Amino acid sequence: MRKMAAILLSMTLLLSACGGNGGTATTAAPETTKAETTAAETTAAQTTAAETAGQEGAYKPGTYTASAQGNNGPVTLSVTFSEEAITEITIGEHGETAGISDSAFDKIPAAIIENQSLGVDTVSGATYTSQAILDAVADCVTQAGGDAEALRAVPVEAGADSASAVLKDAQVDVLVIGGGGAGLSAALSASQNGASVILVEKLSALGGNTFRCGGAFNTCDPERQKDIPMTEALSSAVEKVLAHEDVSEEHAKLKAEVQKQWDEYKASGSTALFDTPEWHALQSLDAGDYEGNVELVRTLTSNTLDTLNWLSDNGVEWTDQVSTVVGALWNRSHQTPNNSGADIIAALEKNAGASGVEIYLDSKAEELVVEDGRVAGAIITNADGDKVTVKAKKGVIMATGGFSANVEMRVKYNKQWEDIGESVQTNNSPGATGDGIVMGEAVGANLVGMGWIQLMPLNSVSGGGISGYVNSSLYCNKEGKRFVAEDQRRDVLAAAVLAQTDKLFYIVCDQKEAELRGMTPEVLGYMVQNGLIYSGDTIAELAENMGVPADALEQTVKEFNEAVKAGKPDEFGRTTWENTIETGPFYAPSFSPAVHHTMGGLEINGSGEVINTDGEVIPGFYAAGEVTGGIHGTNRVGGNAVPDALCFGKIAGANAASN
Ligand code: ADP
């Protein structure tokens, strides 16, 4: 299972995990109900079957094995039966994402055995994994001569499959709503600043999108960036942004500061990469078409390194390697050893718990409580389905993430894409339904930037992936040709992919690049064997397996290698170059864009306080992370979301605690 976890980590790096494939059993469930059977007849038949299930002689004793389709491929398990009962369920090989699927693996088998039922509810946030477990156990029941349909009708004791503590009415200093990166960061920070804290998470697991993402964290970091060379192409990128006309006084001021730093840098004769918090801010503003709030962007980029170090102090490890994650535009993306946001969540969860934060899963905030014009708490549906009230003396921090998984909201607000409805997948957590935006708006919060929705170009179609970095990436279409500068903004990349045949593209790489990105031969072998990526010993063989013209792909790779060696902007304007593609075997996963991030949300100030429609602070109300708007403008820079959530979470937590 560790092997499969590694594969999934590589997929999380591509920010494309859990794209929403349905959970289909590899063995069809036996049909027991005729279509024309009436509802009453069906109920009666099920009741009788439920009564007979579990009687002596119901099963042929033994251990049976089956697989069913989960979120990322087959989930295999074994079930042991006595004559009258399911006695043991052992999870075998699977490719489900650790952390997201953990609660399903913990809860569903236990609940099946405890209730001798297949009517167990799926675990929220891990629906496909849950369904795969239920389907595979059903298959084993059939193999053992049992009646799977009857077991589905056996009632399950309420709450029997829920292991987490149940929230009651409470009074606390700070209430944090949402248990992703922003929420955990806010909770830890508030607690470290002396506040008593309750955090509620509506799903059965913490983490949200932060857990699923590659965890890329952009920050200027002179120590880690000192060996990265400054090329002519990168210099031209700085000059281009500095040449942009002034759009506001704040922008002009920021630009003047960067110009001064750039002049000093050039005069110093340094050959190391140029970077400063101000250049990071200016580049982020430029990439969002100057729709971002300059104060917030500067707050972000001047706090990233501090926050990275604070995370290190709290157990998050960072590698020494700094790269450019897709859409990051500059070599400042930091990574954890596993290239995974899960590493960050695990450390925050551990430290928040140790610091005394009370965490409640399966607990959904429904509405905010306002008393005398101040946000004073929230009404929560707890894990038992009861409504309880949590009062927060010092503040409520909204950290519920974005609305990528809410098609209705996407369609309502979208002003960027021709189609953002049902037909467009999302690779986000099912929890990203915009709840905090709705709750915030109901108490007068101003919404900003709601029309800007990010499509992530790298949503896996073939099922696997290798590298989400652009440094050595070659993107080609079904005709075997490059079609865009791979180091471009995500909105530009997504629009370019949507214009290609079947709205699809491939990332071509070689063995050297795969190894550089931490792919072991075992993981690569698994992906090739299971058809998750294409491969070939030569470019021609790879092309044949991909179904693209071999001569075109050979020519494309040849021209790409020449451009790497030249290191200059190419015909598409690409400025980031690192390694050539030469050492076989060669690999190519395929991708198509999916909804990935919503840039709009609650307006905040630099202290994380929520602003109302009259431009005033709403007392007691803070927000952080993807639920907020106004930072990323029209297009969020790749690798800026995690620092956004964690920096503003830390700021909001500290400020709420100091009330
Ligand atoms: P961010 O990066 O801003 O932290 P994430 O997507 O990582 O965003 O985390 C947001 C978390 O908030 C998710 O785990 C999501 O399930 C949770 N959440 C969303 N709505 C609610 C709600 N109404 N009550 C409690 N938790 C919620």
mmCIF file of N, CA and C in Angstrom, residues 94-163:
data_model
loop_
_atom_site.group_PDB
_atom_site.id
_atom_site.type_symbol
_atom_site.label_atom_id
_atom_site.label_comp_id
_atom_site.label_asym_id
_atom_site.label_seq_id
_atom_site.Cartn_x
_atom_site.Cartn_y
_atom_site.Cartn_z
ATOM 1 N N HIS A 94 -4.432 -0.995 -3.181
ATOM 2 C CA HIS A 94 -5.311 0.049 -3.726
ATOM 3 C C HIS A 94 -4.471 1.282 -4.011
ATOM 4 N N GLY A 95 -5.027 2.193 -4.767
ATOM 5 C CA GLY A 95 -4.291 3.414 -5.096
ATOM 6 C C GLY A 95 -4.958 4.643 -4.517
ATOM 7 N N GLU A 96 -5.810 4.469 -3.492
ATOM 8 C CA GLU A 96 -6.535 5.617 -2.939
ATOM 9 C C GLU A 96 -5.574 6.554 -2.202
ATOM 10 N N THR A 97 -5.966 7.806 -2.122
ATOM 11 C CA THR A 97 -5.085 8.810 -1.534
ATOM 12 C C THR A 97 -5.111 8.725 -0.012
ATOM 13 N N ALA A 98 -3.923 8.492 0.553
ATOM 14 C CA ALA A 98 -3.834 8.407 2.010
ATOM 15 C C ALA A 98 -4.392 9.689 2.604
ATOM 16 N N GLY A 99 -5.065 9.585 3.723
ATOM 17 C CA GLY A 99 -5.624 10.784 4.355
ATOM 18 C C GLY A 99 -7.051 11.000 3.902
ATOM 19 N N ILE A 100 -7.257 11.125 2.578
ATOM 20 C CA ILE A 100 -8.628 11.319 2.090
ATOM 21 C C ILE A 100 -9.418 10.029 2.307
ATOM 22 N N SER A 101 -8.780 8.890 2.013
ATOM 23 C CA SER A 101 -9.494 7.619 2.064
ATOM 24 C C SER A 101 -9.411 6.951 3.437
ATOM 25 N N ASP A 102 -8.518 7.443 4.303
ATOM 26 C CA ASP A 102 -8.292 6.766 5.588
ATOM 27 C C ASP A 102 -9.588 6.521 6.358
ATOM 28 N N SER A 103 -10.429 7.569 6.410
ATOM 29 C CA SER A 103 -11.625 7.423 7.233
ATOM 30 C C SER A 103 -12.553 6.359 6.659
ATOM 31 N N ALA A 104 -12.581 6.234 5.300
ATOM 32 C CA ALA A 104 -13.424 5.186 4.703
ATOM 33 C C ALA A 104 -12.872 3.813 5.075
ATOM 34 N N PHE A 105 -11.549 3.637 4.981
ATOM 35 C CA PHE A 105 -10.950 2.343 5.319
ATOM 36 C C PHE A 105 -11.110 2.027 6.806
ATOM 37 N N ASP A 106 -11.124 3.058 7.651
ATOM 38 C CA ASP A 106 -11.300 2.829 9.093
ATOM 39 C C ASP A 106 -12.749 2.479 9.418
ATOM 40 N N LYS A 107 -13.648 3.274 8.820
ATOM 41 C CA LYS A 107 -15.031 3.213 9.303
ATOM 42 C C LYS A 107 -15.898 2.159 8.614
ATOM 43 N N ILE A 108 -15.782 2.071 7.264
ATOM 44 C CA ILE A 108 -16.753 1.234 6.540
ATOM 45 C C ILE A 108 -16.626 -0.250 6.908
ATOM 46 N N PRO A 109 -15.416 -0.857 6.866
ATOM 47 C CA PRO A 109 -15.347 -2.280 7.241
ATOM 48 C C PRO A 109 -15.841 -2.526 8.666
ATOM 49 N N ALA A 110 -15.458 -1.615 9.577
ATOM 50 C CA ALA A 110 -15.878 -1.784 10.977
ATOM 51 C C ALA A 110 -17.404 -1.744 11.080
ATOM 52 N N ALA A 111 -18.017 -0.802 10.342
ATOM 53 C CA ALA A 111 -19.475 -0.669 10.412
ATOM 54 C C ALA A 111 -20.174 -1.860 9.756
ATOM 55 N N ILE A 112 -19.589 -2.396 8.680
ATOM 56 C CA ILE A 112 -20.187 -3.575 8.016
ATOM 57 C C ILE A 112 -20.210 -4.749 9.001
ATOM 58 N N ILE A 113 -19.072 -4.960 9.677
ATOM 59 C CA ILE A 113 -18.983 -6.100 10.602
ATOM 60 C C ILE A 113 -19.897 -5.883 11.807
ATOM 61 N N GLU A 114 -19.853 -4.656 12.348
ATOM 62 C CA GLU A 114 -20.654 -4.375 13.541
ATOM 63 C C GLU A 114 -22.147 -4.565 13.284
ATOM 64 N N ASN A 115 -22.590 -4.130 12.091
ATOM 65 C CA ASN A 115 -24.022 -4.187 11.786
ATOM 66 C C ASN A 115 -24.407 -5.379 10.928
ATOM 67 N N GLN A 116 -23.383 -6.153 10.451
ATOM 68 C CA GLN A 116 -23.643 -7.235 9.483
ATOM 69 C C GLN A 116 -24.570 -6.710 8.389
ATOM 70 N N SER A 117 -24.141 -5.571 7.824
ATOM 71 C CA SER A 117 -24.981 -4.880 6.842
ATOM 72 C C SER A 117 -24.130 -4.232 5.760
ATOM 73 N N LEU A 118 -24.692 -4.171 4.562
ATOM 74 C CA LEU A 118 -24.064 -3.388 3.489
ATOM 75 C C LEU A 118 -24.819 -2.076 3.278
ATOM 76 N N GLY A 119 -25.703 -1.770 4.215
ATOM 77 C CA GLY A 119 -26.464 -0.514 4.118
ATOM 78 C C GLY A 119 -25.747 0.639 4.802
ATOM 79 N N VAL A 120 -24.464 0.461 5.027
ATOM 80 C CA VAL A 120 -23.658 1.483 5.721
ATOM 81 C C VAL A 120 -23.536 2.726 4.839
ATOM 82 N N ASP A 121 -23.642 3.904 5.451
ATOM 83 C CA ASP A 121 -23.497 5.159 4.691
ATOM 84 C C ASP A 121 -22.062 5.323 4.204
ATOM 85 N N THR A 122 -21.915 5.925 3.020
ATOM 86 C CA THR A 122 -20.566 6.261 2.561
ATOM 87 C C THR A 122 -20.027 7.404 3.427
ATOM 88 N N VAL A 123 -18.707 7.498 3.494
ATOM 89 C CA VAL A 123 -18.065 8.528 4.316
ATOM 90 C C VAL A 123 -17.925 9.796 3.487
ATOM 91 N N SER A 124 -18.399 10.927 4.015
ATOM 92 C CA SER A 124 -18.330 12.158 3.229
ATOM 93 C C SER A 124 -16.880 12.529 2.955
ATOM 94 N N GLY A 125 -16.621 12.926 1.719
ATOM 95 C CA GLY A 125 -15.253 13.272 1.322
ATOM 96 C C GLY A 125 -14.486 12.073 0.796
ATOM 97 N N ALA A 126 -15.044 10.858 0.988
ATOM 98 C CA ALA A 126 -14.358 9.657 0.484
ATOM 99 C C ALA A 126 -15.421 8.723 -0.105
ATOM 100 N N THR A 127 -16.340 9.322 -0.860
ATOM 101 C CA THR A 127 -17.503 8.579 -1.345
ATOM 102 C C THR A 127 -17.115 7.410 -2.235
ATOM 103 N N TYR A 128 -16.187 7.661 -3.192
ATOM 104 C CA TYR A 128 -15.863 6.599 -4.151
ATOM 105 C C TYR A 128 -15.089 5.464 -3.488
ATOM 106 N N THR A 129 -14.231 5.815 -2.533
ATOM 107 C CA THR A 129 -13.514 4.773 -1.792
ATOM 108 C C THR A 129 -14.516 3.951 -0.998
ATOM 109 N N SER A 130 -15.446 4.639 -0.327
ATOM 110 C CA SER A 130 -16.468 3.945 0.463
ATOM 111 C C SER A 130 -17.259 2.987 -0.418
ATOM 112 N N GLN A 131 -17.671 3.506 -1.586
ATOM 113 C CA GLN A 131 -18.493 2.696 -2.480
ATOM 114 C C GLN A 131 -17.717 1.482 -2.971
ATOM 115 N N ALA A 132 -16.414 1.691 -3.242
ATOM 116 C CA ALA A 132 -15.583 0.572 -3.700
ATOM 117 C C ALA A 132 -15.527 -0.514 -2.632
ATOM 118 N N ILE A 133 -15.395 -0.110 -1.367
ATOM 119 C CA ILE A 133 -15.338 -1.101 -0.277
ATOM 120 C C ILE A 133 -16.669 -1.859 -0.221
ATOM 121 N N LEU A 134 -17.775 -1.107 -0.284
ATOM 122 C CA LEU A 134 -19.091 -1.753 -0.208
ATOM 123 C C LEU A 134 -19.303 -2.697 -1.388
ATOM 124 N N ASP A 135 -18.891 -2.263 -2.588
ATOM 125 C CA ASP A 135 -19.086 -3.096 -3.780
ATOM 126 C C ASP A 135 -18.228 -4.354 -3.731
ATOM 127 N N ALA A 136 -16.981 -4.192 -3.284
ATOM 128 C CA ALA A 136 -16.091 -5.362 -3.238
ATOM 129 C C ALA A 136 -16.554 -6.346 -2.163
ATOM 130 N N VAL A 137 -17.031 -5.841 -1.023
ATOM 131 C CA VAL A 137 -17.548 -6.749 0.015
ATOM 132 C C VAL A 137 -18.801 -7.458 -0.514
ATOM 133 N N ALA A 138 -19.642 -6.706 -1.239
ATOM 134 C CA ALA A 138 -20.848 -7.320 -1.814
ATOM 135 C C ALA A 138 -20.466 -8.470 -2.746
ATOM 136 N N ASP A 139 -19.420 -8.255 -3.532
ATOM 137 C CA ASP A 139 -18.934 -9.288 -4.439
ATOM 138 C C ASP A 139 -18.521 -10.531 -3.642
ATOM 139 N N CYS A 140 -17.793 -10.304 -2.540
ATOM 140 C CA CYS A 140 -17.343 -11.433 -1.702
ATOM 141 C C CYS A 140 -18.541 -12.164 -1.088
ATOM 142 N N VAL A 141 -19.553 -11.381 -0.691
ATOM 143 C CA VAL A 141 -20.767 -11.990 -0.116
ATOM 144 C C VAL A 141 -21.387 -12.934 -1.141
ATOM 145 N N THR A 142 -21.461 -12.471 -2.386
ATOM 146 C CA THR A 142 -22.037 -13.304 -3.450
ATOM 147 C C THR A 142 -21.191 -14.562 -3.647
ATOM 148 N N GLN A 143 -19.858 -14.364 -3.687
ATOM 149 C CA GLN A 143 -18.972 -15.526 -3.858
ATOM 150 C C GLN A 143 -19.165 -16.549 -2.736
ATOM 151 N N ALA A 144 -19.466 -16.038 -1.535
ATOM 152 C CA ALA A 144 -19.635 -16.936 -0.381
ATOM 153 C C ALA A 144 -21.046 -17.524 -0.326
ATOM 154 N N GLY A 145 -21.838 -17.266 -1.361
ATOM 155 C CA GLY A 145 -23.188 -17.834 -1.418
ATOM 156 C C GLY A 145 -24.204 -17.019 -0.644
ATOM 157 N N GLY A 146 -23.828 -15.825 -0.192
ATOM 158 C CA GLY A 146 -24.759 -14.984 0.564
ATOM 159 C C GLY A 146 -25.595 -14.101 -0.361
ATOM 160 N N ASP A 147 -26.477 -13.320 0.241
ATOM 161 C CA ASP A 147 -27.383 -12.468 -0.524
ATOM 162 C C ASP A 147 -27.010 -10.996 -0.276
ATOM 163 N N ALA A 148 -26.235 -10.430 -1.196
ATOM 164 C CA ALA A 148 -25.728 -9.067 -1.016
ATOM 165 C C ALA A 148 -26.870 -8.052 -0.961
ATOM 166 N N GLU A 149 -27.892 -8.270 -1.784
ATOM 167 C CA GLU A 149 -29.015 -7.320 -1.791
ATOM 168 C C GLU A 149 -29.716 -7.306 -0.438
ATOM 169 N N ALA A 150 -29.850 -8.490 0.136
ATOM 170 C CA ALA A 150 -30.497 -8.566 1.453
ATOM 171 C C ALA A 150 -29.669 -7.815 2.488
ATOM 172 N N LEU A 151 -28.360 -7.942 2.387
ATOM 173 C CA LEU A 151 -27.500 -7.254 3.359
ATOM 174 C C LEU A 151 -27.597 -5.741 3.222
ATOM 175 N N ARG A 152 -27.855 -5.270 2.007
ATOM 176 C CA ARG A 152 -27.999 -3.816 1.814
ATOM 177 C C ARG A 152 -29.220 -3.297 2.574
ATOM 178 N N ALA A 153 -30.213 -4.170 2.784
ATOM 179 C CA ALA A 153 -31.449 -3.729 3.441
ATOM 180 C C ALA A 153 -31.371 -3.844 4.964
ATOM 181 N N VAL A 154 -30.316 -4.437 5.480
ATOM 182 C CA VAL A 154 -30.209 -4.563 6.945
ATOM 183 C C VAL A 154 -29.936 -3.188 7.545
ATOM 184 N N PRO A 155 -30.811 -2.757 8.479
ATOM 185 C CA PRO A 155 -30.634 -1.396 9.016
ATOM 186 C C PRO A 155 -29.327 -1.228 9.794
ATOM 187 N N VAL A 156 -28.790 -0.013 9.709
ATOM 188 C CA VAL A 156 -27.537 0.307 10.408
ATOM 189 C C VAL A 156 -27.875 1.218 11.565
ATOM 190 N N GLU A 157 -27.314 0.898 12.710
ATOM 191 C CA GLU A 157 -27.555 1.713 13.905
ATOM 192 C C GLU A 157 -27.031 3.132 13.660
ATOM 193 N N ALA A 158 -27.852 4.145 13.945
ATOM 194 C CA ALA A 158 -27.435 5.534 13.702
ATOM 195 C C ALA A 158 -26.138 5.851 14.421
ATOM 196 N N GLY A 159 -25.231 6.463 13.702
ATOM 197 C CA GLY A 159 -23.986 6.908 14.327
ATOM 198 C C GLY A 159 -22.969 5.796 14.507
ATOM 199 N N ALA A 160 -23.365 4.528 14.153
ATOM 200 C CA ALA A 160 -22.443 3.415 14.378
ATOM 201 C C ALA A 160 -21.191 3.524 13.523
ATOM 202 N N ASP A 161 -21.306 4.217 12.391
ATOM 203 C CA ASP A 161 -20.135 4.304 11.521
ATOM 204 C C ASP A 161 -19.399 5.633 11.704
ATOM 205 N N SER A 162 -19.730 6.344 12.756
ATOM 206 C CA SER A 162 -19.052 7.624 12.965
ATOM 207 C C SER A 162 -18.186 7.551 14.217
ATOM 208 N N ALA A 163 -16.877 7.742 14.028
ATOM 209 C CA ALA A 163 -15.965 7.544 15.154
ATOM 210 C C ALA A 163 -15.601 8.850 15.859
#
